PDB file of C-alpha atoms in Angstrom:
ATOM      1  CA  GLN A 977      16.570   3.034 -22.285  1.00 60.00           C
ATOM      2  CA  LYS A 978      16.204   3.826 -18.648  1.00 65.00           C
ATOM      3  CA  GLU A 979      18.135   1.381 -16.507  1.00 86.00           C
ATOM      4  CA  VAL A 980      18.508   0.757 -12.837  1.00 92.00           C
ATOM      5  CA  GLU A 981      21.320  -1.450 -11.628  1.00 94.00           C
ATOM      6  CA  GLN A 982      21.950  -2.915  -8.203  1.00 95.00           C
ATOM      7  CA  ASN A 983      24.954  -4.664  -6.715  1.00 87.00           C
ATOM      8  CA  SER A 984      24.726  -8.313  -7.471  1.00 79.00           C
ATOM      9  CA  GLY A 985      24.021 -10.589  -4.591  1.00 81.00           C
ATOM     10  CA  PRO A 986      23.554 -12.455  -2.569  1.00 92.00           C
ATOM     11  CA  LEU A 987      25.020 -10.205   0.086  1.00 96.00           C
ATOM     12  CA  SER A 988      25.772 -11.881   3.397  1.00 97.00           C
ATOM     13  CA  VAL A 989      26.469  -9.954   6.589  1.00 97.00           C
ATOM     14  CA  PRO A 990      26.714 -11.111  10.205  1.00 97.00           C
ATOM     15  CA  GLU A 991      24.019 -10.130  12.658  1.00 97.00           C
ATOM     16  CA  GLY A 992      24.667  -6.687  14.100  1.00 97.00           C
ATOM     17  CA  ALA A 993      26.735  -5.494  11.144  1.00 98.00           C
ATOM     18  CA  ILE A 994      25.905  -2.740   8.665  1.00 98.00           C
ATOM     19  CA  ALA A 995      24.477  -3.918   5.356  1.00 97.00           C
ATOM     20  CA  SER A 996      25.119  -1.619   2.400  1.00 97.00           C
ATOM     21  CA  LEU A 997      22.927  -1.917  -0.679  1.00 97.00           C
ATOM     22  CA  ASN A 998      23.764   0.082  -3.782  1.00 97.00           C
ATOM     23  CA  CYS A 999      21.788   1.271  -6.783  1.00 96.00           C
ATOM     24  CA  THR A1000      22.803   3.251  -9.851  1.00 96.00           C
ATOM     25  CA  TYR A1001      20.518   4.688 -12.482  1.00 93.00           C
ATOM     26  CA  SER A1002      21.084   5.874 -16.021  1.00 91.00           C
ATOM     27  CA  ASP A1003      18.428   8.598 -16.399  1.00 87.00           C
ATOM     28  CA  ARG A1004      19.736  11.965 -15.192  1.00 87.00           C
ATOM     29  CA  GLY A1005      16.138  13.188 -15.101  1.00 85.00           C
ATOM     30  CA  SER A1006      15.262  10.731 -12.346  1.00 86.00           C
ATOM     31  CA  GLN A1007      13.500  12.470  -9.515  1.00 84.00           C
ATOM     32  CA  SER A1008      12.355  10.048  -6.866  1.00 88.00           C
ATOM     33  CA  PHE A1009      14.017   6.998  -5.406  1.00 92.00           C
ATOM     34  CA  PHE A1010      12.440   4.202  -3.443  1.00 93.00           C
ATOM     35  CA  TRP A1011      13.626   1.128  -1.630  1.00 96.00           C
ATOM     36  CA  TYR A1012      11.308  -1.849  -1.375  1.00 96.00           C
ATOM     37  CA  ARG A1013      11.854  -4.991   0.669  1.00 97.00           C
ATOM     38  CA  GLN A1014      10.492  -8.287  -0.596  1.00 96.00           C
ATOM     39  CA  TYR A1015      10.457 -11.394   1.532  1.00 96.00           C
ATOM     40  CA  SER A1016      10.426 -14.687  -0.305  1.00 92.00           C
ATOM     41  CA  GLY A1017       6.918 -15.463  -1.524  1.00 90.00           C
ATOM     42  CA  LYS A1018       5.593 -12.056  -0.493  1.00 93.00           C
ATOM     43  CA  SER A1019       4.895  -8.829  -2.328  1.00 94.00           C
ATOM     44  CA  PRO A1020       7.219  -5.816  -2.128  1.00 95.00           C
ATOM     45  CA  GLU A1021       6.764  -3.372   0.734  1.00 94.00           C
ATOM     46  CA  LEU A1022       8.031   0.193   0.757  1.00 92.00           C
ATOM     47  CA  ILE A1023      10.658   0.924   3.385  1.00 93.00           C
ATOM     48  CA  MET A1024      12.266   4.215   2.338  1.00 91.00           C
ATOM     49  CA  PHE A1025      12.006   6.964  -0.230  1.00 91.00           C
ATOM     50  CA  ILE A1026      14.286   9.920  -0.927  1.00 93.00           C
ATOM     51  CA  TYR A1027      14.088  12.875  -3.272  1.00 89.00           C
ATOM     52  CA  SER A1028      16.937  15.200  -2.274  1.00 91.00           C
ATOM     53  CA  ASN A1029      20.664  14.767  -2.221  1.00 94.00           C
ATOM     54  CA  GLY A1030      22.031  13.654   1.100  1.00 95.00           C
ATOM     55  CA  ASP A1031      20.964  11.236   3.761  1.00 96.00           C
ATOM     56  CA  LYS A1032      17.568  10.311   5.079  1.00 95.00           C
ATOM     57  CA  GLU A1033      17.309   8.240   8.220  1.00 96.00           C
ATOM     58  CA  ASP A1034      14.412   6.148   9.494  1.00 94.00           C
ATOM     59  CA  GLY A1035      15.224   3.951  12.446  1.00 96.00           C
ATOM     60  CA  ARG A1036      17.928   1.484  11.434  1.00 97.00           C
ATOM     61  CA  PHE A1037      17.611   2.450   7.774  1.00 97.00           C
ATOM     62  CA  THR A1038      19.468   5.263   6.017  1.00 98.00           C
ATOM     63  CA  ALA A1039      18.983   6.145   2.372  1.00 97.00           C
ATOM     64  CA  GLN A1040      21.739   8.115   0.673  1.00 97.00           C
ATOM     65  CA  LEU A1041      21.280   9.943  -2.624  1.00 96.00           C
ATOM     66  CA  ASN A1042      23.920  11.490  -4.860  1.00 96.00           C
ATOM     67  CA  LYS A1043      22.307  12.759  -8.031  1.00 94.00           C
ATOM     68  CA  ALA A1044      25.595  13.943  -9.539  1.00 94.00           C
ATOM     69  CA  SER A1045      26.910  10.392  -9.371  1.00 95.00           C
ATOM     70  CA  GLN A1046      23.484   8.906 -10.150  1.00 95.00           C
ATOM     71  CA  TYR A1047      23.742   6.741  -7.102  1.00 95.00           C
ATOM     72  CA  VAL A1048      21.409   5.827  -4.278  1.00 97.00           C
ATOM     73  CA  SER A1049      22.167   3.479  -1.426  1.00 97.00           C
ATOM     74  CA  LEU A1050      20.450   1.897   1.532  1.00 98.00           C
ATOM     75  CA  LEU A1051      22.288   1.233   4.766  1.00 98.00           C
ATOM     76  CA  ILE A1052      20.848  -1.091   7.366  1.00 98.00           C
ATOM     77  CA  ARG A1053      22.466  -0.704  10.767  1.00 98.00           C
ATOM     78  CA  ASP A1054      22.465  -3.457  13.395  1.00 98.00           C
ATOM     79  CA  SER A1055      21.293  -5.968  10.795  1.00 98.00           C
ATOM     80  CA  GLN A1056      18.935  -8.642  12.047  1.00 97.00           C
ATOM     81  CA  PRO A1057      18.096 -12.054  10.579  1.00 97.00           C
ATOM     82  CA  SER A1058      14.609 -10.644   9.939  1.00 97.00           C
ATOM     83  CA  ASP A1059      16.195  -8.207   7.472  1.00 97.00           C
ATOM     84  CA  SER A1060      17.031 -11.131   5.194  1.00 97.00           C
ATOM     85  CA  ALA A1061      15.097 -10.392   2.021  1.00 97.00           C
ATOM     86  CA  THR A1062      15.488  -9.054  -1.492  1.00 96.00           C
ATOM     87  CA  TYR A1063      15.801  -5.276  -1.679  1.00 97.00           C
ATOM     88  CA  LEU A1064      14.512  -3.556  -4.784  1.00 96.00           C
ATOM     89  CA  CYS A1065      15.540  -0.088  -5.867  1.00 95.00           C
ATOM     90  CA  ALA A1066      12.884   1.845  -7.826  1.00 93.00           C
ATOM     91  CA  VAL A1067      13.316   5.106  -9.690  1.00 91.00           C
ATOM     92  CA  THR A1068      10.927   7.540 -11.312  1.00 85.00           C
ATOM     93  CA  SER A1069      11.482  10.375 -13.727  1.00 74.00           C
ATOM     94  CA  ARG A1070       9.313  13.014 -15.303  1.00 67.00           C
ATOM     95  CA  ASP A1071       9.921  11.483 -18.718  1.00 62.00           C
ATOM     96  CA  TYR A1072       8.663   8.138 -17.512  1.00 62.00           C
ATOM     97  CA  GLY A1073       5.444   9.449 -16.108  1.00 67.00           C
ATOM     98  CA  GLN A1074       4.296   7.993 -12.859  1.00 68.00           C
ATOM     99  CA  ASN A1075       5.820   4.565 -13.428  1.00 77.00           C
ATOM    100  CA  PHE A1076       8.645   2.996 -11.520  1.00 83.00           C
ATOM    101  CA  VAL A1077      11.694   1.484 -13.098  1.00 88.00           C
ATOM    102  CA  PHE A1078      12.801  -1.321 -10.809  1.00 91.00           C
ATOM    103  CA  GLY A1079      16.295  -2.635 -10.408  1.00 93.00           C
ATOM    104  CA  PRO A1080      16.968  -6.372 -10.446  1.00 93.00           C
ATOM    105  CA  GLY A1081      17.139  -6.518  -6.649  1.00 94.00           C
ATOM    106  CA  THR A1082      19.819  -7.560  -4.191  1.00 96.00           C
ATOM    107  CA  ARG A1083      19.260 -10.543  -1.950  1.00 96.00           C
ATOM    108  CA  LEU A1084      20.498  -9.930   1.584  1.00 97.00           C
ATOM    109  CA  SER A1085      21.206 -12.681   4.081  1.00 97.00           C
ATOM    110  CA  VAL A1086      21.877 -11.729   7.688  1.00 97.00           C
ATOM    111  CA  LEU A1087      23.634 -14.581   9.421  1.00 96.00           C
ATOM    112  CA  PRO A1088      22.908 -15.199  13.134  1.00 93.00           C
TER     113      PRO A1088
ATOM    114  CA  SER B 705      -0.976   4.180   2.230  1.00 75.00           C
ATOM    115  CA  ALA B 706      -3.622   2.279   0.314  1.00 83.00           C
ATOM    116  CA  VAL B 707      -4.386  -1.324   1.225  1.00 92.00           C
ATOM    117  CA  ILE B 708      -4.933  -3.639  -1.721  1.00 96.00           C
ATOM    118  CA  SER B 709      -6.813  -6.920  -1.740  1.00 97.00           C
ATOM    119  CA  GLN B 710      -5.810  -9.128  -4.644  1.00 98.00           C
ATOM    120  CA  LYS B 711      -7.401 -12.378  -5.669  1.00 97.00           C
ATOM    121  CA  PRO B 712      -7.036 -15.161  -6.404  1.00 98.00           C
ATOM    122  CA  SER B 713      -3.833 -15.717  -4.481  1.00 97.00           C
ATOM    123  CA  ARG B 714      -2.952 -18.655  -6.700  1.00 97.00           C
ATOM    124  CA  ASP B 715      -4.414 -20.753  -9.441  1.00 98.00           C
ATOM    125  CA  ILE B 716      -3.533 -23.647 -11.693  1.00 98.00           C
ATOM    126  CA  CYS B 717      -5.028 -23.284 -15.145  1.00 97.00           C
ATOM    127  CA  GLN B 718      -5.204 -25.289 -18.316  1.00 97.00           C
ATOM    128  CA  ARG B 719      -3.477 -23.921 -21.374  1.00 97.00           C
ATOM    129  CA  GLY B 720      -5.772 -22.065 -23.720  1.00 98.00           C
ATOM    130  CA  THR B 721      -8.008 -20.793 -20.946  1.00 98.00           C
ATOM    131  CA  SER B 722      -8.169 -17.327 -19.387  1.00 98.00           C
ATOM    132  CA  LEU B 723      -7.846 -16.078 -15.819  1.00 98.00           C
ATOM    133  CA  THR B 724      -9.026 -12.770 -14.434  1.00 98.00           C
ATOM    134  CA  ILE B 725      -7.186 -11.281 -11.475  1.00 98.00           C
ATOM    135  CA  GLN B 726      -8.887  -8.666  -9.354  1.00 98.00           C
ATOM    136  CA  CYS B 727      -7.503  -5.881  -7.200  1.00 97.00           C
ATOM    137  CA  GLN B 728      -9.631  -3.914  -4.785  1.00 97.00           C
ATOM    138  CA  VAL B 729      -8.178  -0.831  -3.090  1.00 95.00           C
ATOM    139  CA  ASP B 730      -9.506   0.478   0.205  1.00 94.00           C
ATOM    140  CA  SER B 731      -9.408   4.086  -0.989  1.00 91.00           C
ATOM    141  CA  GLN B 732      -9.670   5.974  -4.245  1.00 91.00           C
ATOM    142  CA  VAL B 733      -6.367   6.056  -6.092  1.00 89.00           C
ATOM    143  CA  THR B 734      -5.314   7.634  -9.324  1.00 86.00           C
ATOM    144  CA  MET B 735      -2.640   5.215 -10.419  1.00 85.00           C
ATOM    145  CA  MET B 736      -2.851   1.451 -10.704  1.00 92.00           C
ATOM    146  CA  PHE B 737      -0.266  -0.779 -12.265  1.00 93.00           C
ATOM    147  CA  TRP B 738       0.029  -4.431 -13.174  1.00 96.00           C
ATOM    148  CA  TYR B 739       3.350  -6.253 -12.935  1.00 96.00           C
ATOM    149  CA  ARG B 740       4.681  -9.715 -13.650  1.00 96.00           C
ATOM    150  CA  GLN B 741       7.451 -11.267 -11.603  1.00 95.00           C
ATOM    151  CA  GLN B 742       9.214 -14.466 -12.573  1.00 91.00           C
ATOM    152  CA  PRO B 743      10.745 -16.473  -9.708  1.00 84.00           C
ATOM    153  CA  GLY B 744      13.967 -14.844  -8.569  1.00 83.00           C
ATOM    154  CA  GLN B 745      13.513 -11.944 -10.940  1.00 88.00           C
ATOM    155  CA  SER B 746      12.587  -8.326 -10.549  1.00 88.00           C
ATOM    156  CA  LEU B 747       9.268  -6.737 -11.469  1.00 92.00           C
ATOM    157  CA  THR B 748       8.267  -6.193 -15.082  1.00 92.00           C
ATOM    158  CA  LEU B 749       5.572  -3.609 -15.706  1.00 92.00           C
ATOM    159  CA  ILE B 750       2.764  -4.920 -17.889  1.00 95.00           C
ATOM    160  CA  ALA B 751       0.552  -1.854 -18.054  1.00 94.00           C
ATOM    161  CA  THR B 752      -0.692   1.251 -16.319  1.00 91.00           C
ATOM    162  CA  ALA B 753      -4.430   1.376 -15.667  1.00 92.00           C
ATOM    163  CA  ASN B 754      -5.995   4.767 -15.098  1.00 82.00           C
ATOM    164  CA  GLN B 755      -9.694   5.225 -14.566  1.00 80.00           C
ATOM    165  CA  GLY B 756     -11.555   6.614 -17.538  1.00 78.00           C
ATOM    166  CA  SER B 757      -8.907   5.868 -20.126  1.00 80.00           C
ATOM    167  CA  GLU B 758      -7.438   2.944 -21.974  1.00 86.00           C
ATOM    168  CA  ALA B 759      -4.646   1.084 -20.249  1.00 91.00           C
ATOM    169  CA  THR B 760      -1.139   1.904 -21.409  1.00 91.00           C
ATOM    170  CA  TYR B 761       0.871  -1.212 -22.205  1.00 94.00           C
ATOM    171  CA  GLU B 762       4.611  -1.633 -22.034  1.00 91.00           C
ATOM    172  CA  SER B 763       6.656  -3.017 -24.864  1.00 90.00           C
ATOM    173  CA  GLY B 764       6.073  -6.729 -25.253  1.00 93.00           C
ATOM    174  CA  PHE B 765       2.588  -6.702 -23.764  1.00 96.00           C
ATOM    175  CA  VAL B 766      -0.599  -6.330 -25.798  1.00 96.00           C
ATOM    176  CA  ILE B 767      -4.202  -5.700 -24.953  1.00 96.00           C
ATOM    177  CA  ASP B 768      -5.467  -8.856 -26.643  1.00 97.00           C
ATOM    178  CA  LYS B 769      -3.332 -10.982 -24.365  1.00 97.00           C
ATOM    179  CA  PHE B 770      -3.681  -8.916 -21.180  1.00 97.00           C
ATOM    180  CA  PRO B 771      -6.950  -6.987 -21.248  1.00 96.00           C
ATOM    181  CA  ILE B 772      -7.326  -4.640 -18.309  1.00 96.00           C
ATOM    182  CA  SER B 773     -10.357  -2.945 -16.864  1.00 94.00           C
ATOM    183  CA  ARG B 774     -10.454   0.036 -14.510  1.00 94.00           C
ATOM    184  CA  PRO B 775     -14.105   0.823 -13.974  1.00 93.00           C
ATOM    185  CA  ASN B 776     -13.582   3.131 -10.986  1.00 93.00           C
ATOM    186  CA  LEU B 777     -10.927   4.559  -8.692  1.00 92.00           C
ATOM    187  CA  THR B 778     -10.833   1.551  -6.349  1.00 95.00           C
ATOM    188  CA  PHE B 779     -10.877  -1.486  -8.620  1.00 95.00           C
ATOM    189  CA  SER B 780      -9.029  -3.043 -11.541  1.00 96.00           C
ATOM    190  CA  THR B 781      -8.804  -6.401 -13.238  1.00 97.00           C
ATOM    191  CA  LEU B 782      -6.149  -8.048 -15.375  1.00 98.00           C
ATOM    192  CA  THR B 783      -7.064 -10.973 -17.600  1.00 98.00           C
ATOM    193  CA  VAL B 784      -4.413 -13.362 -18.842  1.00 98.00           C
ATOM    194  CA  SER B 785      -5.901 -14.731 -22.059  1.00 98.00           C
ATOM    195  CA  ASN B 786      -5.279 -17.901 -24.032  1.00 98.00           C
ATOM    196  CA  MET B 787      -2.715 -18.988 -21.489  1.00 97.00           C
ATOM    197  CA  SER B 788       0.391 -21.004 -22.212  1.00 97.00           C
ATOM    198  CA  PRO B 789       2.983 -22.404 -19.773  1.00 96.00           C
ATOM    199  CA  GLU B 790       5.129 -19.327 -20.484  1.00 95.00           C
ATOM    200  CA  ASP B 791       2.514 -17.230 -18.690  1.00 97.00           C
ATOM    201  CA  SER B 792       3.250 -19.034 -15.428  1.00 97.00           C
ATOM    202  CA  SER B 793       4.400 -16.285 -13.109  1.00 97.00           C
ATOM    203  CA  ILE B 794       3.416 -14.093 -10.203  1.00 97.00           C
ATOM    204  CA  TYR B 795       1.168 -11.204 -11.135  1.00 98.00           C
ATOM    205  CA  LEU B 796       1.040  -8.153  -8.891  1.00 97.00           C
ATOM    206  CA  CYS B 797      -1.069  -5.053  -8.868  1.00 96.00           C
ATOM    207  CA  SER B 798       0.147  -1.805  -7.377  1.00 94.00           C
ATOM    208  CA  ALA B 799      -1.633   1.433  -6.581  1.00 91.00           C
ATOM    209  CA  GLY B 800      -1.132   4.889  -5.201  1.00 83.00           C
ATOM    210  CA  GLU B 801      -1.481   8.549  -5.910  1.00 76.00           C
ATOM    211  CA  ARG B 802       1.742   9.780  -7.348  1.00 67.00           C
ATOM    212  CA  ALA B 803       5.168   8.271  -7.762  1.00 54.00           C
ATOM    213  CA  THR B 804       6.626  11.347  -6.134  1.00 54.00           C
ATOM    214  CA  GLY B 805       4.483  10.885  -3.071  1.00 62.00           C
ATOM    215  CA  ASN B 806       4.851   8.031  -0.683  1.00 69.00           C
ATOM    216  CA  GLY B 807       5.362   5.476  -3.389  1.00 78.00           C
ATOM    217  CA  TYR B 808       3.014   2.728  -4.307  1.00 86.00           C
ATOM    218  CA  THR B 809       1.750  -0.256  -2.375  1.00 91.00           C
ATOM    219  CA  PHE B 810       1.358  -3.735  -3.768  1.00 95.00           C
ATOM    220  CA  GLY B 811      -1.285  -6.377  -3.635  1.00 96.00           C
ATOM    221  CA  SER B 812      -0.344  -9.771  -2.236  1.00 96.00           C
ATOM    222  CA  GLY B 813       0.141 -11.240  -5.693  1.00 97.00           C
ATOM    223  CA  THR B 814      -1.361 -14.047  -7.750  1.00 97.00           C
ATOM    224  CA  ARG B 815       0.773 -17.099  -8.370  1.00 97.00           C
ATOM    225  CA  LEU B 816      -0.325 -18.524 -11.713  1.00 97.00           C
ATOM    226  CA  THR B 817       0.678 -21.943 -12.990  1.00 97.00           C
ATOM    227  CA  VAL B 818      -0.377 -22.955 -16.489  1.00 97.00           C
ATOM    228  CA  VAL B 819      -0.312 -26.665 -17.257  1.00 97.00           C
TER     229      VAL B 819
END
């Protein structure tokens, strides 16, 4: 059973703070890691992906991957109220073909 | 990334009837997926639809209930058959080339209510 877990929410941070979203996965063969953002009533949109250990930065977003610990995180710097959404972690592995395994999501609220 | 047009955006259906959801992609894509999302829940994969082959269904989903067509590399349909109130959910299609590429994009979703 391939599982993806995320820190339970909702997570509330003040505007301008750093929001930290965490994801752990059970399949050591997992290869690719994606973060999707989903606003209420909307479909998920891809914001970051990472394949290699370490950090990957894109604007205010940083994805961090540690395959030894089976852990991937998403940091959002200078959080804005517009970042309030549910963040979904998705993982793929060779054994699971081209499908994603999605985590349950973490709801983030950025308070003005 | 591919752009996906999904329709209908919502529908209210009588139990026992069927609804077909369509997804049109603006470019040829290898992989297409169909998901269900209950309110406040994450995404549950229904099936993978690849052109030229039978759809591959996940555990708990069967072809008789959720027939899928994939006639070409830009289009797919999902039918929800013999609907019951338990089928009320949001249905999403997703498409892309490879999971190890730039990920997959999603259609806008179909909000289905069965009464």
